């Protein structure tokens, strides 16, 4: 990561813009390339940023936080949907029935607040026996949520009034990369909001043509949109262009 967060943000914004400016890729491939680049930047930097810090409690097979609402950008959702389609084309995928699981989870959780959803909530439909089937393409939100004490996570999951100590480098890096991606999407006239993961995936898996509509400038995932102060966020992105 660059020494200053603002420099890192600008580098990523420019990198995403270069992908968006490319004319050789179709809309679906372009969206996938954006998400893959975002994930690569996260993984390439997080080890350095957390070197020497308190170890994480997060381990394979620990799904304690996986009932939280997940917010993601459109490219992340399109990449995950493409991955799900590939999985479902295999014999294992036929047994997993991921699309059905996602639709059922969306039906059960849509409209619930974070407080209603987490304690004793329905686990993420991508979890099987405590392991994320889509771990290679998990969202920035999932990558950026990392805790230091499993007992705190478990208490919060039980509905207790418990503060959970999370990794600040994970949160910061996720925020920087996500914001840079959103800024680049906005610069190129594409829908740049955040979407609730289960609902957005259900939309795309049911109607794959939504990616073409998004590439054409339509906010095709709008029904799954999460409320944000887009005007204030857009103003911040504009100011970052001129900030010394």
Short mmCIF file of the C-alpha atoms (twelve columns), coordinates in Angstrom:
data_MODEL
# 
_entry.id   MODEL 
# 
loop_
_atom_site.group_PDB 
_atom_site.id 
_atom_site.type_symbol 
_atom_site.label_atom_id 
_atom_site.label_alt_id 
_atom_site.label_comp_id 
_atom_site.label_asym_id 
_atom_site.label_seq_id 
_atom_site.Cartn_x 
_atom_site.Cartn_y 
_atom_site.Cartn_z 
_atom_site.pdbx_PDB_model_num 
ATOM 1   C CA . UNK A 1   0.000   0.000   0.000   1 
ATOM 2   C CA . UNK A 2   1.249   3.537   -0.669  1 
ATOM 3   C CA . UNK A 3   2.477   5.466   2.373   1 
ATOM 4   C CA . UNK A 4   -0.595  7.713   2.434   1 
ATOM 5   C CA . UNK A 5   -4.129  6.305   2.170   1 
ATOM 6   C CA . UNK A 6   -5.079  9.082   -0.262  1 
ATOM 7   C CA . UNK A 7   -2.265  8.032   -2.608  1 
ATOM 8   C CA . UNK A 8   -3.370  4.407   -2.428  1 
ATOM 9   C CA . UNK A 9   -6.979  5.422   -3.115  1 
ATOM 10  C CA . UNK A 10  -5.921  7.395   -6.184  1 
ATOM 11  C CA . UNK A 11  -3.792  4.555   -7.517  1 
ATOM 12  C CA . UNK A 12  -6.692  2.132   -7.202  1 
ATOM 13  C CA . UNK A 13  -9.190  4.573   -8.695  1 
ATOM 14  C CA . UNK A 14  -6.905  4.987   -11.694 1 
ATOM 15  C CA . UNK A 15  -6.391  1.219   -11.942 1 
ATOM 16  C CA . UNK A 16  -10.127 0.536   -11.960 1 
ATOM 17  C CA . UNK A 17  -10.609 3.307   -14.528 1 
ATOM 18  C CA . UNK A 18  -8.078  1.681   -16.833 1 
ATOM 19  C CA . UNK A 19  -10.110 -1.536  -16.766 1 
ATOM 20  C CA . UNK A 20  -13.313 0.403   -17.447 1 
ATOM 21  C CA . UNK A 21  -11.702 2.274   -20.319 1 
ATOM 22  C CA . UNK A 22  -10.692 -0.979  -22.035 1 
ATOM 23  C CA . UNK A 23  -12.659 -1.744  -25.180 1 
ATOM 24  C CA . UNK A 24  -11.604 -5.359  -25.691 1 
ATOM 25  C CA . UNK A 25  -13.729 -6.895  -22.940 1 
ATOM 26  C CA . UNK A 26  -17.440 -7.541  -22.848 1 
ATOM 27  C CA . UNK A 27  -19.485 -6.091  -20.014 1 
ATOM 28  C CA . UNK A 28  -19.527 -9.293  -17.994 1 
ATOM 29  C CA . UNK A 29  -15.776 -9.847  -18.366 1 
ATOM 30  C CA . UNK A 30  -15.114 -6.226  -17.453 1 
ATOM 31  C CA . UNK A 31  -17.193 -6.465  -14.293 1 
ATOM 32  C CA . UNK A 32  -15.433 -9.687  -13.315 1 
ATOM 33  C CA . UNK A 33  -12.033 -8.074  -13.950 1 
ATOM 34  C CA . UNK A 34  -12.931 -5.158  -11.662 1 
ATOM 35  C CA . UNK A 35  -13.900 -7.434  -8.789  1 
ATOM 36  C CA . UNK A 36  -10.883 -9.678  -9.254  1 
ATOM 37  C CA . UNK A 37  -8.595  -6.633  -9.193  1 
ATOM 38  C CA . UNK A 38  -10.261 -5.398  -6.001  1 
ATOM 39  C CA . UNK A 39  -9.759  -8.762  -4.313  1 
ATOM 40  C CA . UNK A 40  -6.147  -8.999  -5.503  1 
ATOM 41  C CA . UNK A 41  -5.363  -5.578  -4.070  1 
ATOM 42  C CA . UNK A 42  -6.878  -6.564  -0.745  1 
ATOM 43  C CA . UNK A 43  -5.002  -9.850  -0.462  1 
ATOM 44  C CA . UNK A 44  -1.723  -8.347  -1.693  1 
ATOM 45  C CA . UNK A 45  -1.793  -5.678  1.019   1 
ATOM 46  C CA . UNK A 46  -3.522  -7.066  4.094   1 
ATOM 47  C CA . UNK A 47  -0.640  -9.276  5.265   1 
ATOM 48  C CA . UNK A 48  1.729   -6.309  5.216   1 
ATOM 49  C CA . UNK A 49  -0.751  -4.059  6.978   1 
ATOM 50  C CA . UNK A 50  -1.336  -6.540  9.813   1 
ATOM 51  C CA . UNK A 51  2.260   -7.648  10.315  1 
ATOM 52  C CA . UNK A 52  3.151   -7.756  14.012  1 
ATOM 53  C CA . UNK A 53  -0.400  -7.033  15.164  1 
ATOM 54  C CA . UNK A 54  -2.658  -9.108  17.399  1 
ATOM 55  C CA . UNK A 55  -3.608  -12.385 15.658  1 
ATOM 56  C CA . UNK A 56  -7.124  -12.902 14.373  1 
ATOM 57  C CA . UNK A 57  -9.657  -15.279 15.850  1 
ATOM 58  C CA . UNK A 58  -11.115 -15.940 12.401  1 
ATOM 59  C CA . UNK A 59  -10.352 -19.464 11.216  1 
ATOM 60  C CA . UNK A 60  -11.665 -21.883 8.619   1 
ATOM 61  C CA . UNK A 61  -14.933 -23.326 9.832   1 
ATOM 62  C CA . UNK A 62  -15.853 -20.369 12.071  1 
ATOM 63  C CA . UNK A 63  -19.101 -18.965 10.662  1 
ATOM 64  C CA . UNK A 64  -20.075 -16.912 13.740  1 
ATOM 65  C CA . UNK A 65  -20.415 -13.586 11.913  1 
ATOM 66  C CA . UNK A 66  -21.923 -15.100 8.774   1 
ATOM 67  C CA . UNK A 67  -25.462 -14.034 9.598   1 
ATOM 68  C CA . UNK A 68  -24.599 -10.350 9.226   1 
ATOM 69  C CA . UNK A 69  -25.995 -8.347  6.337   1 
ATOM 70  C CA . UNK A 70  -23.413 -8.119  3.552   1 
ATOM 71  C CA . UNK A 71  -23.183 -5.080  1.270   1 
ATOM 72  C CA . UNK A 72  -21.337 -5.331  -2.046  1 
ATOM 73  C CA . UNK A 73  -20.752 -3.449  -5.279  1 
ATOM 74  C CA . UNK A 74  -22.222 -4.597  -8.577  1 
ATOM 75  C CA . UNK A 75  -18.940 -6.051  -9.934  1 
ATOM 76  C CA . UNK A 76  -18.531 -8.207  -6.816  1 
ATOM 77  C CA . UNK A 77  -22.074 -9.505  -7.212  1 
ATOM 78  C CA . UNK A 78  -21.641 -10.254 -10.912 1 
ATOM 79  C CA . UNK A 79  -18.393 -12.119 -10.243 1 
ATOM 80  C CA . UNK A 80  -20.039 -14.189 -7.519  1 
ATOM 81  C CA . UNK A 81  -23.026 -14.950 -9.755  1 
ATOM 82  C CA . UNK A 82  -20.691 -16.114 -12.531 1 
ATOM 83  C CA . UNK A 83  -18.850 -18.341 -10.055 1 
ATOM 84  C CA . UNK A 84  -22.127 -19.813 -8.801  1 
ATOM 85  C CA . UNK A 85  -23.180 -20.605 -12.385 1 
ATOM 86  C CA . UNK A 86  -19.919 -22.482 -12.951 1 
ATOM 87  C CA . UNK A 87  -20.326 -24.417 -9.701  1 
ATOM 88  C CA . UNK A 88  -23.913 -25.342 -10.527 1 
ATOM 89  C CA . UNK A 89  -22.825 -26.744 -13.890 1 
ATOM 90  C CA . UNK A 90  -20.939 -29.512 -12.044 1 
ATOM 91  C CA . UNK A 91  -22.360 -32.647 -10.385 1 
ATOM 92  C CA . UNK A 92  -21.448 -31.188 -6.984  1 
ATOM 93  C CA . UNK A 93  -23.211 -27.956 -7.867  1 
ATOM 94  C CA . UNK A 94  -26.386 -29.816 -8.727  1 
ATOM 95  C CA . UNK A 95  -26.405 -31.238 -5.218  1 
ATOM 96  C CA . UNK A 96  -25.550 -27.944 -3.512  1 
ATOM 97  C CA . UNK A 97  -28.489 -26.065 -5.070  1 
ATOM 98  C CA . UNK A 98  -26.870 -22.692 -4.320  1 
ATOM 99  C CA . UNK A 99  -29.377 -20.643 -6.317  1 
ATOM 100 C CA . UNK A 100 -32.276 -22.123 -4.373  1 
ATOM 101 C CA . UNK A 101 -30.478 -21.614 -1.067  1 
ATOM 102 C CA . UNK A 102 -29.795 -17.971 -1.912  1 
ATOM 103 C CA . UNK A 103 -33.400 -17.334 -2.941  1 
ATOM 104 C CA . UNK A 104 -34.704 -18.971 0.243   1 
ATOM 105 C CA . UNK A 105 -32.306 -16.929 2.379   1 
ATOM 106 C CA . UNK A 106 -33.311 -13.719 0.620   1 
ATOM 107 C CA . UNK A 107 -36.969 -14.484 1.284   1 
ATOM 108 C CA . UNK A 108 -36.252 -15.108 4.973   1 
ATOM 109 C CA . UNK A 109 -34.059 -12.060 5.598   1 
ATOM 110 C CA . UNK A 110 -35.180 -9.310  3.242   1 
ATOM 111 C CA . UNK A 111 -36.201 -6.173  5.104   1 
ATOM 112 C CA . UNK A 112 -34.814 -7.260  8.464   1 
ATOM 113 C CA . UNK A 113 -32.665 -4.793  10.369  1 
ATOM 114 C CA . UNK A 114 -29.147 -5.711  11.466  1 
ATOM 115 C CA . UNK A 115 -30.426 -6.125  15.035  1 
ATOM 116 C CA . UNK A 116 -33.207 -8.445  13.875  1 
ATOM 117 C CA . UNK A 117 -30.999 -10.383 11.532  1 
ATOM 118 C CA . UNK A 118 -27.840 -11.243 13.455  1 
ATOM 119 C CA . UNK A 119 -28.691 -12.760 16.871  1 
ATOM 120 C CA . UNK A 120 -29.701 -16.340 16.176  1 
ATOM 121 C CA . UNK A 121 -30.187 -15.347 12.545  1 
ATOM 122 C CA . UNK A 122 -30.279 -17.397 9.380   1 
ATOM 123 C CA . UNK A 123 -26.710 -18.220 8.316   1 
ATOM 124 C CA . UNK A 124 -25.329 -17.191 4.959   1 
ATOM 125 C CA . UNK A 125 -26.632 -19.539 2.221   1 
ATOM 126 C CA . UNK A 126 -23.076 -19.975 0.951   1 
ATOM 127 C CA . UNK A 127 -22.139 -21.828 4.150   1 
ATOM 128 C CA . UNK A 128 -22.040 -25.619 4.127   1 
ATOM 129 C CA . UNK A 129 -20.947 -27.328 7.341   1 
ATOM 130 C CA . UNK A 130 -19.487 -24.039 8.499   1 
ATOM 131 C CA . UNK A 131 -17.337 -23.536 5.390   1 
ATOM 132 C CA . UNK A 132 -17.941 -20.873 2.713   1 
ATOM 133 C CA . UNK A 133 -18.418 -22.569 -0.654  1 
ATOM 134 C CA . UNK A 134 -17.656 -19.262 -2.390  1 
ATOM 135 C CA . UNK A 135 -14.632 -18.337 -0.295  1 
ATOM 136 C CA . UNK A 136 -12.377 -17.585 -3.328  1 
ATOM 137 C CA . UNK A 137 -14.827 -14.887 -4.506  1 
ATOM 138 C CA . UNK A 138 -16.090 -13.662 -1.135  1 
ATOM 139 C CA . UNK A 139 -16.874 -9.967  -1.010  1 
ATOM 140 C CA . UNK A 140 -14.712 -7.114  0.241   1 
ATOM 141 C CA . UNK A 141 -17.132 -6.845  3.152   1 
ATOM 142 C CA . UNK A 142 -16.386 -10.438 4.147   1 
ATOM 143 C CA . UNK A 143 -12.640 -9.977  3.698   1 
ATOM 144 C CA . UNK A 144 -12.687 -6.764  5.696   1 
ATOM 145 C CA . UNK A 145 -14.583 -8.079  8.729   1 
ATOM 146 C CA . UNK A 146 -12.056 -9.781  10.989  1 
ATOM 147 C CA . UNK A 147 -12.167 -10.132 14.762  1 
ATOM 148 C CA . UNK A 148 -9.616  -10.775 17.493  1 
ATOM 149 C CA . UNK A 149 -11.666 -12.640 20.128  1 
ATOM 150 C CA . UNK A 150 -14.015 -15.478 19.243  1 
ATOM 151 C CA . UNK A 151 -15.775 -15.262 22.606  1 
ATOM 152 C CA . UNK A 152 -16.815 -11.688 21.779  1 
ATOM 153 C CA . UNK A 153 -18.207 -12.786 18.419  1 
ATOM 154 C CA . UNK A 154 -20.124 -15.657 19.990  1 
ATOM 155 C CA . UNK A 155 -21.605 -13.394 22.673  1 
ATOM 156 C CA . UNK A 156 -22.752 -10.896 20.041  1 
ATOM 157 C CA . UNK A 157 -24.268 -13.725 18.003  1 
ATOM 158 C CA . UNK A 158 -26.269 -14.758 21.071  1 
ATOM 159 C CA . UNK A 159 -27.734 -11.258 21.222  1 
ATOM 160 C CA . UNK A 160 -25.699 -10.064 24.184  1 
ATOM 161 C CA . UNK A 161 -24.622 -6.417  24.450  1 
ATOM 162 C CA . UNK A 162 -21.045 -7.118  23.464  1 
ATOM 163 C CA . UNK A 163 -18.472 -4.944  21.710  1 
ATOM 164 C CA . UNK A 164 -16.433 -6.940  19.216  1 
ATOM 165 C CA . UNK A 165 -12.805 -5.931  18.715  1 
ATOM 166 C CA . UNK A 166 -12.217 -5.961  14.975  1 
ATOM 167 C CA . UNK A 167 -9.076  -5.485  12.922  1 
ATOM 168 C CA . UNK A 168 -8.721  -1.829  11.945  1 
ATOM 169 C CA . UNK A 169 -6.344  -2.567  9.038   1 
ATOM 170 C CA . UNK A 170 -8.947  -4.921  7.557   1 
ATOM 171 C CA . UNK A 171 -11.681 -2.299  7.890   1 
ATOM 172 C CA . UNK A 172 -9.511  0.483   6.478   1 
ATOM 173 C CA . UNK A 173 -8.258  -1.499  3.504   1 
ATOM 174 C CA . UNK A 174 -11.758 -2.695  2.650   1 
ATOM 175 C CA . UNK A 175 -13.073 0.894   2.823   1 
ATOM 176 C CA . UNK A 176 -10.283 2.268   0.631   1 
ATOM 177 C CA . UNK A 177 -10.655 -0.356  -2.093  1 
ATOM 178 C CA . UNK A 178 -14.450 -0.294  -2.076  1 
ATOM 179 C CA . UNK A 179 -14.531 3.512   -2.254  1 
ATOM 180 C CA . UNK A 180 -11.976 3.592   -5.073  1 
ATOM 181 C CA . UNK A 181 -14.070 1.092   -7.045  1 
ATOM 182 C CA . UNK A 182 -17.242 3.079   -6.445  1 
ATOM 183 C CA . UNK A 183 -15.509 6.313   -7.484  1 
ATOM 184 C CA . UNK A 184 -14.264 4.756   -10.732 1 
ATOM 185 C CA . UNK A 185 -17.700 3.344   -11.538 1 
ATOM 186 C CA . UNK A 186 -19.220 6.783   -10.960 1 
ATOM 187 C CA . UNK A 187 -16.554 8.395   -13.152 1 
ATOM 188 C CA . UNK A 188 -17.615 6.091   -16.003 1 
ATOM 189 C CA . UNK A 189 -21.363 6.593   -15.625 1 
ATOM 190 C CA . UNK A 190 -22.140 3.207   -14.100 1 
ATOM 191 C CA . UNK A 191 -24.316 2.434   -11.087 1 
ATOM 192 C CA . UNK A 192 -21.957 2.692   -8.134  1 
ATOM 193 C CA . UNK A 193 -24.080 2.016   -5.069  1 
ATOM 194 C CA . UNK A 194 -23.985 -0.876  -2.623  1 
ATOM 195 C CA . UNK A 195 -26.425 -3.776  -2.647  1 
ATOM 196 C CA . UNK A 196 -27.613 -6.371  -0.150  1 
ATOM 197 C CA . UNK A 197 -25.842 -9.529  -1.238  1 
ATOM 198 C CA . UNK A 198 -28.548 -12.194 -1.045  1 
ATOM 199 C CA . UNK A 199 -31.197 -10.060 -2.747  1 
ATOM 200 C CA . UNK A 200 -28.819 -8.878  -5.487  1 
ATOM 201 C CA . UNK A 201 -27.573 -12.403 -6.187  1 
ATOM 202 C CA . UNK A 202 -31.147 -13.689 -6.373  1 
ATOM 203 C CA . UNK A 203 -31.916 -10.985 -8.943  1 
ATOM 204 C CA . UNK A 204 -28.916 -11.805 -11.149 1 
ATOM 205 C CA . UNK A 205 -29.269 -15.571 -10.927 1 
ATOM 206 C CA . UNK A 206 -32.912 -15.262 -11.948 1 
ATOM 207 C CA . UNK A 207 -32.213 -12.706 -14.703 1 
ATOM 208 C CA . UNK A 208 -28.582 -12.883 -15.935 1 
ATOM 209 C CA . UNK A 209 -29.306 -10.110 -18.443 1 
ATOM 210 C CA . UNK A 210 -29.150 -7.635  -15.562 1 
ATOM 211 C CA . UNK A 211 -25.382 -7.468  -16.083 1 
ATOM 212 C CA . UNK A 212 -25.898 -6.189  -19.648 1 
ATOM 213 C CA . UNK A 213 -28.351 -3.589  -18.385 1 
ATOM 214 C CA . UNK A 214 -25.844 -2.481  -15.744 1 
ATOM 215 C CA . UNK A 215 -23.071 -2.244  -18.348 1 
ATOM 216 C CA . UNK A 216 -25.371 -0.020  -20.419 1 
ATOM 217 C CA . UNK A 217 -25.676 2.400   -17.487 1 
ATOM 218 C CA . UNK A 218 -28.868 1.136   -15.857 1 
ATOM 219 C CA . UNK A 219 -29.020 0.511   -12.118 1 
ATOM 220 C CA . UNK A 220 -30.273 -3.008  -12.709 1 
ATOM 221 C CA . UNK A 221 -29.693 -4.063  -9.083  1 
ATOM 222 C CA . UNK A 222 -31.671 -1.144  -7.653  1 
ATOM 223 C CA . UNK A 223 -34.284 -3.346  -5.914  1 
ATOM 224 C CA . UNK A 224 -31.465 -4.642  -3.674  1 
ATOM 225 C CA . UNK A 225 -29.938 -1.205  -3.090  1 
ATOM 226 C CA . UNK A 226 -28.774 -0.103  0.357   1 
ATOM 227 C CA . UNK A 227 -29.579 3.466   1.385   1 
ATOM 228 C CA . UNK A 228 -26.533 5.723   1.141   1 
ATOM 229 C CA . UNK A 229 -26.063 9.483   1.004   1 
ATOM 230 C CA . UNK A 230 -24.942 9.306   -2.606  1 
ATOM 231 C CA . UNK A 231 -24.741 13.088  -3.021  1 
ATOM 232 C CA . UNK A 232 -22.354 13.470  -0.084  1 
ATOM 233 C CA . UNK A 233 -20.297 10.468  -1.164  1 
ATOM 234 C CA . UNK A 234 -20.060 11.738  -4.721  1 
ATOM 235 C CA . UNK A 235 -18.956 15.156  -3.480  1 
ATOM 236 C CA . UNK A 236 -16.239 13.487  -1.408  1 
ATOM 237 C CA . UNK A 237 -14.991 11.594  -4.463  1 
ATOM 238 C CA . UNK A 238 -14.850 14.853  -6.435  1 
ATOM 239 C CA . UNK A 239 -12.917 16.614  -3.674  1 
ATOM 240 C CA . UNK A 240 -10.388 13.791  -3.500  1 
ATOM 241 C CA . UNK A 241 -9.377  14.581  -7.068  1 
ATOM 242 C CA . UNK A 242 -8.065  17.988  -6.068  1 
ATOM 243 C CA . UNK A 243 -6.882  17.293  -2.529  1 
ATOM 244 C CA . UNK A 244 -3.122  17.758  -2.149  1 
# 
